[in-house]
Amino acid sequence: QVQLVESGGGLVQPGGSLRLSCAPSGRIFGINVVAWYRQAPGKQRELVAAITDGGKPNYLDSVKGRFTISRDNAKSAVYLQMNSLKPDDTAVYYCNMARTVVPGFSNNYWGQGTQVTVSS
């Protein structure tokens, strides 16, 4: 199966920035939704940002104004620009791509996760 390869995580001080990238190892046809999730220690996985093909992005309230999701259809890539990072942003970040096969059913592809640590 096609895998999503993530990069860009790391250790950063509060107020710093990181840019996460995600791209499939092979071609995936018909992707209509791309998203980033994160899971912090002891917490449930949560949706951080998502954007449909040609639509406006949606964001978790706590990251609005700080994070920006974007996609490059030519490269089949999705990015997450993270600015003004806070310690609460510390988590493993996962990219997700989905395509609707028929109404009510979608194929989902996940990245392996990349660690983002925000600490003084």
mmCIF file of C-alpha atoms in Angstrom:
data_model
loop_
_atom_site.group_PDB
_atom_site.id
_atom_site.type_symbol
_atom_site.label_atom_id
_atom_site.label_comp_id
_atom_site.label_asym_id
_atom_site.label_seq_id
_atom_site.Cartn_x
_atom_site.Cartn_y
_atom_site.Cartn_z
ATOM 1 C CA GLN A 1 0.000 0.000 0.000
ATOM 2 C CA VAL A 2 1.032 3.605 -0.540
ATOM 3 C CA GLN A 3 2.549 5.235 2.535
ATOM 4 C CA LEU A 4 2.537 8.860 3.615
ATOM 5 C CA VAL A 5 5.984 10.122 4.556
ATOM 6 C CA GLU A 6 6.205 12.960 7.069
ATOM 7 C CA SER A 7 9.042 15.300 7.937
ATOM 8 C CA GLY A 8 9.700 18.595 9.693
ATOM 9 C CA GLY A 9 9.170 17.803 13.345
ATOM 10 C CA GLY A 10 11.656 18.603 16.045
ATOM 11 C CA LEU A 11 12.406 20.519 19.208
ATOM 12 C CA VAL A 12 11.598 24.215 19.274
ATOM 13 C CA GLN A 13 11.319 26.919 21.918
ATOM 14 C CA PRO A 14 7.992 28.555 22.739
ATOM 15 C CA GLY A 15 7.213 31.184 20.135
ATOM 16 C CA GLY A 16 9.174 29.352 17.481
ATOM 17 C CA SER A 17 8.024 27.898 14.190
ATOM 18 C CA LEU A 18 8.065 24.590 12.366
ATOM 19 C CA ARG A 19 6.817 23.466 8.988
ATOM 20 C CA LEU A 20 5.590 19.912 8.608
ATOM 21 C CA SER A 21 5.483 18.195 5.242
ATOM 22 C CA CYS A 22 3.718 15.061 4.098
ATOM 23 C CA ALA A 23 3.714 13.327 0.745
ATOM 24 C CA PRO A 24 2.791 9.854 -0.444
ATOM 25 C CA SER A 25 5.413 7.367 -1.503
ATOM 26 C CA GLY A 26 3.353 6.727 -4.607
ATOM 27 C CA ARG A 27 0.491 8.221 -6.511
ATOM 28 C CA ILE A 28 -2.885 8.397 -4.821
ATOM 29 C CA PHE A 29 -5.713 9.345 -7.110
ATOM 30 C CA GLY A 30 -8.727 11.403 -6.198
ATOM 31 C CA ILE A 31 -7.694 12.783 -2.808
ATOM 32 C CA ASN A 32 -10.325 15.294 -1.761
ATOM 33 C CA VAL A 33 -9.507 15.893 1.911
ATOM 34 C CA VAL A 34 -6.141 16.384 3.562
ATOM 35 C CA ALA A 35 -5.664 16.895 7.269
ATOM 36 C CA TRP A 36 -3.312 16.979 10.206
ATOM 37 C CA TYR A 37 -4.012 15.289 13.513
ATOM 38 C CA ARG A 38 -2.025 15.259 16.708
ATOM 39 C CA GLN A 39 -1.854 13.196 19.848
ATOM 40 C CA ALA A 40 -0.271 14.478 23.032
ATOM 41 C CA PRO A 41 0.799 12.195 25.880
ATOM 42 C CA GLY A 42 -2.209 11.040 27.856
ATOM 43 C CA LYS A 43 -4.660 12.673 25.474
ATOM 44 C CA GLN A 44 -6.866 11.536 22.632
ATOM 45 C CA ARG A 45 -5.941 12.139 19.042
ATOM 46 C CA GLU A 46 -7.481 15.360 17.790
ATOM 47 C CA LEU A 47 -8.004 17.000 14.442
ATOM 48 C CA VAL A 48 -5.756 20.032 14.077
ATOM 49 C CA ALA A 49 -6.493 21.226 10.563
ATOM 50 C CA ALA A 50 -8.223 19.999 7.443
ATOM 51 C CA ILE A 51 -8.939 21.262 3.970
ATOM 52 C CA THR A 52 -11.023 19.899 1.140
ATOM 53 C CA ASP A 53 -10.003 20.122 -2.481
ATOM 54 C CA GLY A 54 -10.724 23.703 -3.475
ATOM 55 C CA GLY A 55 -12.297 24.547 -0.130
ATOM 56 C CA LYS A 56 -11.448 26.659 2.862
ATOM 57 C CA PRO A 57 -9.430 25.212 5.722
ATOM 58 C CA ASN A 58 -10.825 24.371 9.129
ATOM 59 C CA TYR A 59 -8.776 24.565 12.305
ATOM 60 C CA LEU A 60 -8.857 23.498 15.879
ATOM 61 C CA ASP A 61 -9.810 26.603 17.855
ATOM 62 C CA SER A 62 -6.599 26.607 19.857
ATOM 63 C CA VAL A 63 -4.423 26.842 16.735
ATOM 64 C CA LYS A 64 -6.408 29.390 14.743
ATOM 65 C CA GLY A 65 -4.251 32.304 13.701
ATOM 66 C CA ARG A 66 -1.075 30.343 14.377
ATOM 67 C CA PHE A 67 -1.239 27.296 12.087
ATOM 68 C CA THR A 68 -1.790 27.185 8.349
ATOM 69 C CA ILE A 69 -2.582 24.085 6.325
ATOM 70 C CA SER A 70 -1.878 24.033 2.617
ATOM 71 C CA ARG A 71 -1.629 21.519 -0.177
ATOM 72 C CA ASP A 72 0.213 21.150 -3.436
ATOM 73 C CA ASN A 73 -1.834 18.997 -5.766
ATOM 74 C CA ALA A 74 0.971 18.716 -8.306
ATOM 75 C CA LYS A 75 3.207 17.147 -5.658
ATOM 76 C CA SER A 76 0.351 15.444 -3.819
ATOM 77 C CA ALA A 77 1.740 17.046 -0.682
ATOM 78 C CA VAL A 78 0.232 18.652 2.395
ATOM 79 C CA TYR A 79 1.959 21.086 4.721
ATOM 80 C CA LEU A 80 1.358 22.513 8.146
ATOM 81 C CA GLN A 81 3.034 25.803 8.969
ATOM 82 C CA MET A 82 3.104 26.231 12.727
ATOM 83 C CA ASN A 83 3.958 29.617 14.198
ATOM 84 C CA SER A 84 3.962 30.982 17.737
ATOM 85 C CA LEU A 85 4.275 27.489 19.081
ATOM 86 C CA LYS A 86 3.260 26.783 22.653
ATOM 87 C CA PRO A 87 4.177 23.952 25.017
ATOM 88 C CA ASP A 88 0.612 22.651 24.663
ATOM 89 C CA ASP A 89 1.331 22.049 20.982
ATOM 90 C CA THR A 90 3.719 19.274 21.962
ATOM 91 C CA ALA A 91 2.456 16.078 20.372
ATOM 92 C CA VAL A 92 3.009 13.552 17.656
ATOM 93 C CA TYR A 93 1.556 14.959 14.461
ATOM 94 C CA TYR A 94 0.016 12.736 11.813
ATOM 95 C CA CYS A 95 -0.998 13.655 8.300
ATOM 96 C CA ASN A 96 -4.042 12.133 6.704
ATOM 97 C CA MET A 97 -5.343 11.971 3.180
ATOM 98 C CA ALA A 98 -8.747 10.680 2.232
ATOM 99 C CA ARG A 99 -10.631 10.002 -0.936
ATOM 100 C CA THR A 100 -14.294 9.242 -1.248
ATOM 101 C CA VAL A 101 -14.938 6.042 -3.134
ATOM 102 C CA VAL A 102 -18.715 6.089 -2.792
ATOM 103 C CA PRO A 103 -20.940 8.140 -0.496
ATOM 104 C CA GLY A 104 -20.338 6.955 3.044
ATOM 105 C CA PHE A 105 -17.031 5.256 2.348
ATOM 106 C CA SER A 106 -13.573 6.780 2.085
ATOM 107 C CA ASN A 107 -10.086 5.400 1.799
ATOM 108 C CA ASN A 108 -7.745 6.888 4.384
ATOM 109 C CA TYR A 109 -3.974 7.116 4.278
ATOM 110 C CA TRP A 110 -1.874 8.003 7.316
ATOM 111 C CA GLY A 111 1.635 9.218 7.927
ATOM 112 C CA GLN A 112 3.944 7.550 10.406
ATOM 113 C CA GLY A 113 3.861 10.531 12.764
ATOM 114 C CA THR A 114 6.441 13.186 13.523
ATOM 115 C CA GLN A 115 7.274 14.442 17.001
ATOM 116 C CA VAL A 116 6.883 18.131 17.756
ATOM 117 C CA THR A 117 8.243 19.240 21.107
ATOM 118 C CA VAL A 118 7.854 22.811 22.322
ATOM 119 C CA SER A 119 9.885 23.460 25.433
ATOM 120 C CA SER A 120 12.036 26.080 27.091
#
